[in-house]
Coordinates of C-alpha atoms and ligand atoms in Angstrom, one line a residue:
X1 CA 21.6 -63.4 70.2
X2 CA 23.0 -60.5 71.9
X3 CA 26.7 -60.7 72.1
X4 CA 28.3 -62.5 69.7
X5 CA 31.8 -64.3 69.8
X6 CA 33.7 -64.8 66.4
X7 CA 37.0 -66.7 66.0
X8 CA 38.9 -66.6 63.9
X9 CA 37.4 -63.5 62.0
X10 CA 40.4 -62.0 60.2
X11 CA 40.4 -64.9 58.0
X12 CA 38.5 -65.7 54.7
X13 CA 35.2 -66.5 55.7
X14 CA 35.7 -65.9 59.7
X15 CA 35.9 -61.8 57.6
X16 CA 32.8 -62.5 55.1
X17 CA 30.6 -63.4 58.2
X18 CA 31.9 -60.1 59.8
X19 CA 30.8 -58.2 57.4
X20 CA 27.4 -59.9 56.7
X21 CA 26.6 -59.7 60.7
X22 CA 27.2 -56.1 60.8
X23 CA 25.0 -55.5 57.6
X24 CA 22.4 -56.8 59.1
X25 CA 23.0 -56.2 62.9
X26 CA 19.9 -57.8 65.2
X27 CA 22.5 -58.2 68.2
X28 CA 24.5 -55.7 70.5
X29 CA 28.1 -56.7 70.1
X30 CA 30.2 -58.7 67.9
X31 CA 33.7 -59.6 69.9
X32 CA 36.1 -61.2 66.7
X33 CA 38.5 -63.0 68.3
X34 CA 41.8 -64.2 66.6
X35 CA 45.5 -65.1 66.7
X36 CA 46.6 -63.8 63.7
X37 CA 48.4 -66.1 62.2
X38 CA 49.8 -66.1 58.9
X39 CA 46.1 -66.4 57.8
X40 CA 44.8 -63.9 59.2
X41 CA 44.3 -60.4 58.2
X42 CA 42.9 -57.1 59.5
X43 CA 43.1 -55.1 56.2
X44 CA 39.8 -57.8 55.2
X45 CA 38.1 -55.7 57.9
X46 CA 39.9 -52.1 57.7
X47 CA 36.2 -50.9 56.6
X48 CA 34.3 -52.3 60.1
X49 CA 37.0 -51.2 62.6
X50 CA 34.9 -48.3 63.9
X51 CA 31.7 -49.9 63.9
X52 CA 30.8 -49.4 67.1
X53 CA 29.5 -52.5 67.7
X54 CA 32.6 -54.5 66.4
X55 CA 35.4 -55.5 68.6
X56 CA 39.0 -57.1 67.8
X57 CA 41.0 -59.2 70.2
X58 CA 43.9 -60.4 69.2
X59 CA 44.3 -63.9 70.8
X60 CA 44.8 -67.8 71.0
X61 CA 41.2 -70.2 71.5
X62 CA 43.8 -72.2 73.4
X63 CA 44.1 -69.6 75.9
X64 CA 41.4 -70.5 78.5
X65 CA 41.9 -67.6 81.1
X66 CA 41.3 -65.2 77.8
X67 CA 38.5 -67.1 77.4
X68 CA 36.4 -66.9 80.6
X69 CA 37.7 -63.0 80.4
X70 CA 36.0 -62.5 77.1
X71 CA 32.9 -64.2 78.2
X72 CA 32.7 -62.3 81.1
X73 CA 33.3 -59.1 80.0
X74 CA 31.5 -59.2 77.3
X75 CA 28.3 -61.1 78.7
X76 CA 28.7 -63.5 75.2
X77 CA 25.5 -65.6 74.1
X78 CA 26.2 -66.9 70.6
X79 CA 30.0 -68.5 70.1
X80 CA 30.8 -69.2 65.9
X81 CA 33.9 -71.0 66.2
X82 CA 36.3 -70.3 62.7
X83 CA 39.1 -70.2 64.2
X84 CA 41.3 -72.6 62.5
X85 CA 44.4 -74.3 60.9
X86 CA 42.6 -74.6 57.2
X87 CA 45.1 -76.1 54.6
X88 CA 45.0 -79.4 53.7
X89 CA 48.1 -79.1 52.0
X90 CA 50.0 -77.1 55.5
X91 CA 48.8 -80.1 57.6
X92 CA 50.5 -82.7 55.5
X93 CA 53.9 -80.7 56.5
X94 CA 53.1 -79.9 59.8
X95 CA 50.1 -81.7 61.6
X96 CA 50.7 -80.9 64.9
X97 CA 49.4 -77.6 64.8
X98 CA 46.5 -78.9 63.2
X99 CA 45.7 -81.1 66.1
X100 CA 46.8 -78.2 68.8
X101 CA 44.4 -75.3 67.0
X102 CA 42.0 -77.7 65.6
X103 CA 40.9 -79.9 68.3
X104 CA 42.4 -78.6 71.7
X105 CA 41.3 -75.2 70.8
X106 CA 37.6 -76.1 69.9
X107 CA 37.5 -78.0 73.5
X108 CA 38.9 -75.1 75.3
X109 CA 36.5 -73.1 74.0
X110 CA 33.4 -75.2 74.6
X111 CA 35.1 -76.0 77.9
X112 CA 34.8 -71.8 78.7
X113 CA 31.1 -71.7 77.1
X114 CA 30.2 -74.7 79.4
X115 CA 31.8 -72.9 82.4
X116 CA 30.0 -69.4 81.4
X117 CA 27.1 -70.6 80.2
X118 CA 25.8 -73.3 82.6
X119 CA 23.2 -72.1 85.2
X120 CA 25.0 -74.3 88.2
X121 CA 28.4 -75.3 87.0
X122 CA 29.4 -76.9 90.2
X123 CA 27.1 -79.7 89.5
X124 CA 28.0 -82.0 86.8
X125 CA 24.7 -83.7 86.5
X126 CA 23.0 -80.5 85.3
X127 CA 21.8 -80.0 82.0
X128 CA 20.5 -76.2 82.3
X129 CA 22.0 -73.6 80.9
X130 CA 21.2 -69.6 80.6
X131 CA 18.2 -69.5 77.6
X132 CA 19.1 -68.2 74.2
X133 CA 22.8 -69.3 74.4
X134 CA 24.4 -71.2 71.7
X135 CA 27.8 -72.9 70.3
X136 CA 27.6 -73.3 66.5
X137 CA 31.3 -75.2 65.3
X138 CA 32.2 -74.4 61.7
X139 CA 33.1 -77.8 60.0
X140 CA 33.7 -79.0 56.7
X141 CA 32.3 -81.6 54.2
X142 CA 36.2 -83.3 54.6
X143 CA 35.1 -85.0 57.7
X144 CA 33.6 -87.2 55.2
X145 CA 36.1 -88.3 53.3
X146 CA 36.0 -89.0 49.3
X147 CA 33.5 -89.5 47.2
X148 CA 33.6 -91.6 44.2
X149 CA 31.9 -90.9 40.6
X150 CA 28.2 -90.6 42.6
X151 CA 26.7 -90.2 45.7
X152 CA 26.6 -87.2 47.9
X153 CA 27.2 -86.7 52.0
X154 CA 24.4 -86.8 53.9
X155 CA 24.6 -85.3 57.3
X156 CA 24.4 -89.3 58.4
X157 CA 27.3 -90.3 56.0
X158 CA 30.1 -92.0 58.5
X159 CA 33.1 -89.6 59.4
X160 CA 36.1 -90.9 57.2
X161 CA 38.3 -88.3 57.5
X162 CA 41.6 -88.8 54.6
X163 CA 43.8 -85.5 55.8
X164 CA 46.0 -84.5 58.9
X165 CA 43.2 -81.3 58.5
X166 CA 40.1 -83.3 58.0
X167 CA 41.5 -85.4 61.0
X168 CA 41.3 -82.9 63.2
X169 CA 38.2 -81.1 62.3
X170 CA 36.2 -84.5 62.6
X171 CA 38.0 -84.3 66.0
X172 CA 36.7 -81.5 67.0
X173 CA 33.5 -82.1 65.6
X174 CA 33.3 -85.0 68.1
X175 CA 34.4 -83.1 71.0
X176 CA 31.4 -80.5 70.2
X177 CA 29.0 -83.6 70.0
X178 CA 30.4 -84.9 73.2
X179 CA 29.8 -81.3 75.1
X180 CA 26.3 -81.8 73.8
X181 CA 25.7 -85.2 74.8
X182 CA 27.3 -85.1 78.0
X183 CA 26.2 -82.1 79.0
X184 CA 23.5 -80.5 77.4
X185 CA 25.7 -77.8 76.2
X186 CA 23.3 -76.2 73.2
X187 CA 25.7 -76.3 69.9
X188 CA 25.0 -77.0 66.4
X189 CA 27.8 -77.9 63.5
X190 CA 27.7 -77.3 60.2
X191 CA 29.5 -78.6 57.1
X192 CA 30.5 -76.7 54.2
X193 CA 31.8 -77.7 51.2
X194 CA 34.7 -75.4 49.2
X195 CA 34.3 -71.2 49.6
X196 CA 35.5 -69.1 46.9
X197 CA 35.0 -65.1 47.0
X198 CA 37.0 -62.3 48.2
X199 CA 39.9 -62.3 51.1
X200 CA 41.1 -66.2 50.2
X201 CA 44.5 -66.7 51.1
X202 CA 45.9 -67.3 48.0
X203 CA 47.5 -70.6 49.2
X204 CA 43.6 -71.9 48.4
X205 CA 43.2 -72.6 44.5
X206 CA 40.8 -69.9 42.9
X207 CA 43.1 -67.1 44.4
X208 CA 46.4 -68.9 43.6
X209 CA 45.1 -69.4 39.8
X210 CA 43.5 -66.0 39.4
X211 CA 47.1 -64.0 40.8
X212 CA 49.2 -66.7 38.7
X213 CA 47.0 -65.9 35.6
X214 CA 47.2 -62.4 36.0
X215 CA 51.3 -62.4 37.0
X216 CA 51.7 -64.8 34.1
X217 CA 53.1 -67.9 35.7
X218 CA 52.4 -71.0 35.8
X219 CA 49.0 -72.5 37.0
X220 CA 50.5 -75.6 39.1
X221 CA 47.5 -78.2 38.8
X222 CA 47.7 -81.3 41.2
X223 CA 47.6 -84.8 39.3
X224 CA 45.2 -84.9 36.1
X225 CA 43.2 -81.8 37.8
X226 CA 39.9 -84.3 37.7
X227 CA 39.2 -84.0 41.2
X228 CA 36.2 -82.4 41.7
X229 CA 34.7 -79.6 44.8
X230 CA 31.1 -78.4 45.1
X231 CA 32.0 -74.9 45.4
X232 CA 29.8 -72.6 47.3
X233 CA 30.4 -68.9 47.6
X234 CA 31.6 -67.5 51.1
X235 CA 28.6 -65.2 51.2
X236 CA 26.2 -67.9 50.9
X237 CA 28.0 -69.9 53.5
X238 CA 27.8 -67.3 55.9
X239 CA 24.3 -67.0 54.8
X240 CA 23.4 -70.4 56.0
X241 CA 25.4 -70.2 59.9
X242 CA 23.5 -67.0 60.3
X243 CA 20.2 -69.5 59.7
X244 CA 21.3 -72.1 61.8
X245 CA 22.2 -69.1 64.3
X246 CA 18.7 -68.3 64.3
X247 CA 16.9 -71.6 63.8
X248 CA 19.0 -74.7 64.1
X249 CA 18.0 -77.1 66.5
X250 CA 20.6 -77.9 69.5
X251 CA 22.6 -81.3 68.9
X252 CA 21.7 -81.1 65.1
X253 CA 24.3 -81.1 62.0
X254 CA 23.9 -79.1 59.0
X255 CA 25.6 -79.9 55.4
X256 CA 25.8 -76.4 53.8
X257 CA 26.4 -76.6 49.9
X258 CA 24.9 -75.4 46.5
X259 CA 25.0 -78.0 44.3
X260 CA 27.9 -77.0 42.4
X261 CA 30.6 -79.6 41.2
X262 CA 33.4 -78.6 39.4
X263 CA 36.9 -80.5 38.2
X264 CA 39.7 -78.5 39.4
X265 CA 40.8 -78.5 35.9
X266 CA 36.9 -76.7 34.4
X267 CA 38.0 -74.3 37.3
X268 CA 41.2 -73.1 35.7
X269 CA 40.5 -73.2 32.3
X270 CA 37.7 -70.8 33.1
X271 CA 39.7 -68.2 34.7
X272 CA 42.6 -68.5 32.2
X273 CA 39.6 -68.0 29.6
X274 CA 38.1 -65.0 31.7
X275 CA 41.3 -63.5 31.9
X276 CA 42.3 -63.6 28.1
X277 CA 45.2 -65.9 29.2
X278 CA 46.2 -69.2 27.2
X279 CA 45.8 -72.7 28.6
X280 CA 49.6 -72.8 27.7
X281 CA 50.1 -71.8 31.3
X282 CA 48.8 -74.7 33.0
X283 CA 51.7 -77.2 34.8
X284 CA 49.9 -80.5 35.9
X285 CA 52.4 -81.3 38.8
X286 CA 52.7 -84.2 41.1
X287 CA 49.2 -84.7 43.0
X288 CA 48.4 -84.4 46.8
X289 CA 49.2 -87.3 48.7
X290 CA 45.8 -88.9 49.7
X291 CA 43.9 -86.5 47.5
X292 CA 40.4 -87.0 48.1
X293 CA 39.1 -87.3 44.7
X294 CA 35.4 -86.3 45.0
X295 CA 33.4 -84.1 47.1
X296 CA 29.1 -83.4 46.9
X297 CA 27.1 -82.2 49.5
X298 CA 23.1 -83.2 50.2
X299 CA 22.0 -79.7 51.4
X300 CA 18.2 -81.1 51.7
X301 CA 17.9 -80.7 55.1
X302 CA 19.4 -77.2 55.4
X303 CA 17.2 -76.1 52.5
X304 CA 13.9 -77.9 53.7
X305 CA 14.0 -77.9 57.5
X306 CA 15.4 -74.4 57.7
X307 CA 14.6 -72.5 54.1
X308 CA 18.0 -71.4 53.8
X309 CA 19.4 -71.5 50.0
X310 CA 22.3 -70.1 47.9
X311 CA 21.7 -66.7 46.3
X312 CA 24.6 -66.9 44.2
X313 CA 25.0 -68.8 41.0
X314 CA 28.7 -70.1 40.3
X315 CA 28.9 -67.8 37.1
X316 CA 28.1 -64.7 38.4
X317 CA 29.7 -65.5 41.7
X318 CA 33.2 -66.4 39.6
X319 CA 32.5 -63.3 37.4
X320 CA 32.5 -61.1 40.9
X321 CA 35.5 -63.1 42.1
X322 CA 37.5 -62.4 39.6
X323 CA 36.8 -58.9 39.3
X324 CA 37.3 -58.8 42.9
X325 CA 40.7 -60.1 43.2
X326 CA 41.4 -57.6 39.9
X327 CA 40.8 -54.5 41.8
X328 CA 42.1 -55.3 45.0
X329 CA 45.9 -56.4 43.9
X330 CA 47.6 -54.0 46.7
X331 CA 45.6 -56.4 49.0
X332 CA 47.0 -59.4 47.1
X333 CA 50.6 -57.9 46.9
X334 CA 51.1 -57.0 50.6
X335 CA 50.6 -61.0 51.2
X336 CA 52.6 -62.4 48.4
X337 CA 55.4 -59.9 49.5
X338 CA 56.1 -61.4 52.7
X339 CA 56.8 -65.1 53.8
X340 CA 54.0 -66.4 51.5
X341 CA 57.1 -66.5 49.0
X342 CA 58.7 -69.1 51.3
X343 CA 55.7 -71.2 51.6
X344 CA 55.1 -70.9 47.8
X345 CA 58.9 -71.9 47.1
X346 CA 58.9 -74.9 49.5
X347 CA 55.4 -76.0 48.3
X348 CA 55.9 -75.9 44.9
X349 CA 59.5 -75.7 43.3
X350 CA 60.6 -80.1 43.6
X351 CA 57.0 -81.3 42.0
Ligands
NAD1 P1 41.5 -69.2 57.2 O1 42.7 -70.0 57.2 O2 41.4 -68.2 56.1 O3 41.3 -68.4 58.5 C1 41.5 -69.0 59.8 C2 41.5 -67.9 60.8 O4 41.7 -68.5 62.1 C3 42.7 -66.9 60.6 O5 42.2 -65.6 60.7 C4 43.7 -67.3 61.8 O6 44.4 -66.2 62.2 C5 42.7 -67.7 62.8 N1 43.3 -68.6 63.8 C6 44.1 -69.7 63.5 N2 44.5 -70.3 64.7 C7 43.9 -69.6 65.7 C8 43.9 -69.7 67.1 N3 44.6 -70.7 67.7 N4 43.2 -68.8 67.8 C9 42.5 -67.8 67.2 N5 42.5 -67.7 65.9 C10 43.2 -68.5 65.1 O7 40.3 -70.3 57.1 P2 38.9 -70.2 56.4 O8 39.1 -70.7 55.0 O9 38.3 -68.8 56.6 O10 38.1 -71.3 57.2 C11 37.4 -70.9 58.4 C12 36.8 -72.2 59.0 O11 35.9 -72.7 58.0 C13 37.8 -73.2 59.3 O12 37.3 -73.8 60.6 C14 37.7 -74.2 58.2 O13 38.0 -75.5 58.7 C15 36.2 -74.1 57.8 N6 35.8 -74.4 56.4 C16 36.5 -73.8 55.4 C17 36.1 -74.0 54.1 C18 36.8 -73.3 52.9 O14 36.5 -73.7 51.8 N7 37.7 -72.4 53.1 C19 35.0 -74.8 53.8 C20 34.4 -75.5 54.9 C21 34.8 -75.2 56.2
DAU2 O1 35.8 -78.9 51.2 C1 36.0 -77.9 52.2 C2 37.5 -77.6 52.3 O2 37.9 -76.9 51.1 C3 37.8 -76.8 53.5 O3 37.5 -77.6 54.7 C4 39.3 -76.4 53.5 O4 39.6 -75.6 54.6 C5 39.6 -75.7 52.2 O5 41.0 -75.4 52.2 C6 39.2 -76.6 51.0 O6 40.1 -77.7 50.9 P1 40.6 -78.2 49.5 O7 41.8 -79.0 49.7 O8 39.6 -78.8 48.7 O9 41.0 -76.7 48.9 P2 42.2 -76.2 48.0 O10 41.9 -74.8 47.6 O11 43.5 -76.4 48.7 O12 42.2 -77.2 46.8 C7 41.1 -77.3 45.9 C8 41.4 -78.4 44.9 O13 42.4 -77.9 44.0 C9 42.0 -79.7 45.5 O14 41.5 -80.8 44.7 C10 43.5 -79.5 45.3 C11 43.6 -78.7 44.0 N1 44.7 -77.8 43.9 C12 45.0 -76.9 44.9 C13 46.1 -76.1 44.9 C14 46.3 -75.1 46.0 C15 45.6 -77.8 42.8 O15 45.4 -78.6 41.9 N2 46.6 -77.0 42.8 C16 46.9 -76.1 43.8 O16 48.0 -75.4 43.7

């Protein structure tokens, strides 16, 4: 890895893995590439802006002439593809963006890779392409559906995707195994269960709680609040692409998760609790429609094939997220002040 292409790295974990890449360098260039949306942010990366070695692009994955620019320019190796419409709750309003960002922008980027990448592009029967290069897509355990009271996904568990979202990320997770089945192109994906840590949008629950708790209002809580993630802190995540960077085998899926499950409703009553607040705030309002109820990930093979593991445990990782979200409230305030109010409003006053 020499040159490496981020997307979507103004957002919450696209920013973590920024920051974790440039800690511990071992390549020449990191090129973040993202559109900005309401989603993403440049004050989570104020502190790397003059790295030398970092640059920002504002920019669509859509945007194919971009693309093949960016490649070119920047001689890229190593894509990490973040770059992504991420609310399950957004795509049940509005699914065609989902399916526009989600899926045609993961093909038009493989389709540029493919085009810089392969050694004779002109013929479509070769499989070579320039050595060391690779496409890793960033995918989530919702490709597999919902779990119910046992079992865990397995990186063989059928896609049964629930969500407009989860729809279209086990779309585009098909599309990358297409562009390595068809043509050789060297890609792995990996599937993460929920993130928590710094820089979540606080449309995401821990952030949404933690800022409600603090402001005092109430903690809206989806149904009976039994659903339960397997929560994995964002620095761990990144973690884990950065080993399947280095040693994932081409064509090959990884499930990324730490064995944590949690029921939304253990999740709230802790912060209320480490915030000195009373459970007198929770609201249980109407649920999701088509809620997945359960989600666990198998992380064996990550863990035994490739030695990665979590560092974090969920107590001291809450404890830090917490205090995190405490001492950056300007950061919290300059997004809540703008149209988040209007999303907040429309998503939450009828239920
Ligand atoms: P996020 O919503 O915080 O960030 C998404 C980023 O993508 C933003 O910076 C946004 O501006 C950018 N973006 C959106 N559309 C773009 C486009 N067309 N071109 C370029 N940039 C674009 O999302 P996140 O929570 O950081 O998730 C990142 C990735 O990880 C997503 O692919 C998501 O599906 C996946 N994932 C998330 C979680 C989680 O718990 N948050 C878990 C597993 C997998
Ligand atoms: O599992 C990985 C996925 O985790 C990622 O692929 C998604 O990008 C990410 O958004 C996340 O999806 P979830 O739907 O699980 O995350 P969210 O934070 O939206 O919700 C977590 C749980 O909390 C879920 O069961 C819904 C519930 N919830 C959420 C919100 C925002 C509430 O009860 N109240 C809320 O206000």
């Amino acid at each position: 890895m020499r040159n490496l292409l981020v997307t979507g790295g103004a957002g919450f974990i696209g920013s973590n893995f920024v920051h974790l890449m440039l800690e511990r360098g071992g390549f020449e260039r990191l090129v973040n590439l993202d559109a900005l949306t309401y989603a993403g942010n440049l004050d989570n990366l104020s502190d790397v802006q003059d790295d030398e070695r970092y640059v920002f692009v504002k920019g669509d994955i859509r945007d194919a002439d971009l693309l093949d620019e960016l490649f070119a320019r920047y001689d890229i190796d190593t894509v990490v593809n973040f770059a992504a419409e991420s609310h399950v709750d957004r795509s049940i309003t509005e699914p065609l963006i989902f399916l526009s960002t989600n899926v045609v922008g993961t093909q038009t980027l493989l389709e540029a890779a493919k085009h810089a990448w392969k050694l004779n592009p002109a013929d479509k029967y070769s499989r070579e392409y320039r050595p060391g290069v690779k496409y890793l897509q960033v995918s989530t355990d919702e490709v597999y559906g919902a779990l119910g009271k046992t079992g865990m996904f397995t990186e063989t568990t059928p896609l049964a995707p629930n969500s407009p979202y989860s729809a279209s990320k086990a779309s585009a997770d098909l599309m990358v195994r297409a562009y390595h089945n068809t043509f050789g192109l060297p890609c792995n994906i990996t599937r993460c269960s929920n993130n928590y840590g710094p820089y979540q949008f606080p449309e995401k629950l821990i952030p949404l709680m933690i800022h409600n708790a603090e402001a005092g209002e109430s903690l809206p809580v989806y149904g009976d609040g039994m659903q339960v993630r397997d929560w994995l802190h964002v620095r761990d995540h990144c973690s884990a692409i950065a080993t399947v960077l280095e040693k994932g085998v081409d064509g090959e899926v990884y499930n990324i998760g730490g064995n944590n499950e949690k029921a939304n409703l253990y999740i709230v009553q802790l912060i209320l609790k480490t915030l000195g607040k009373g459970e007198e705030l929770i609201r249980h309002v109407k649920d999701r429609p088509g809620h997945d109820r359960r989600y666990a990930i198998d992380n064996t093979k990550i863990t035994t094939q490739l030695g990665w593991s979590p560092a974090y445990t969920f107590e001291q990782g809450m404890a830090e997220t917490i205090e995190w979200y405490q001492t950056h409230r300007a950061w919290m305030e300059k997004i809540i002040s703008g149209e988040y109010q209007n999303y907040y409003q429309d998503m939450y006053q009828n239920v």
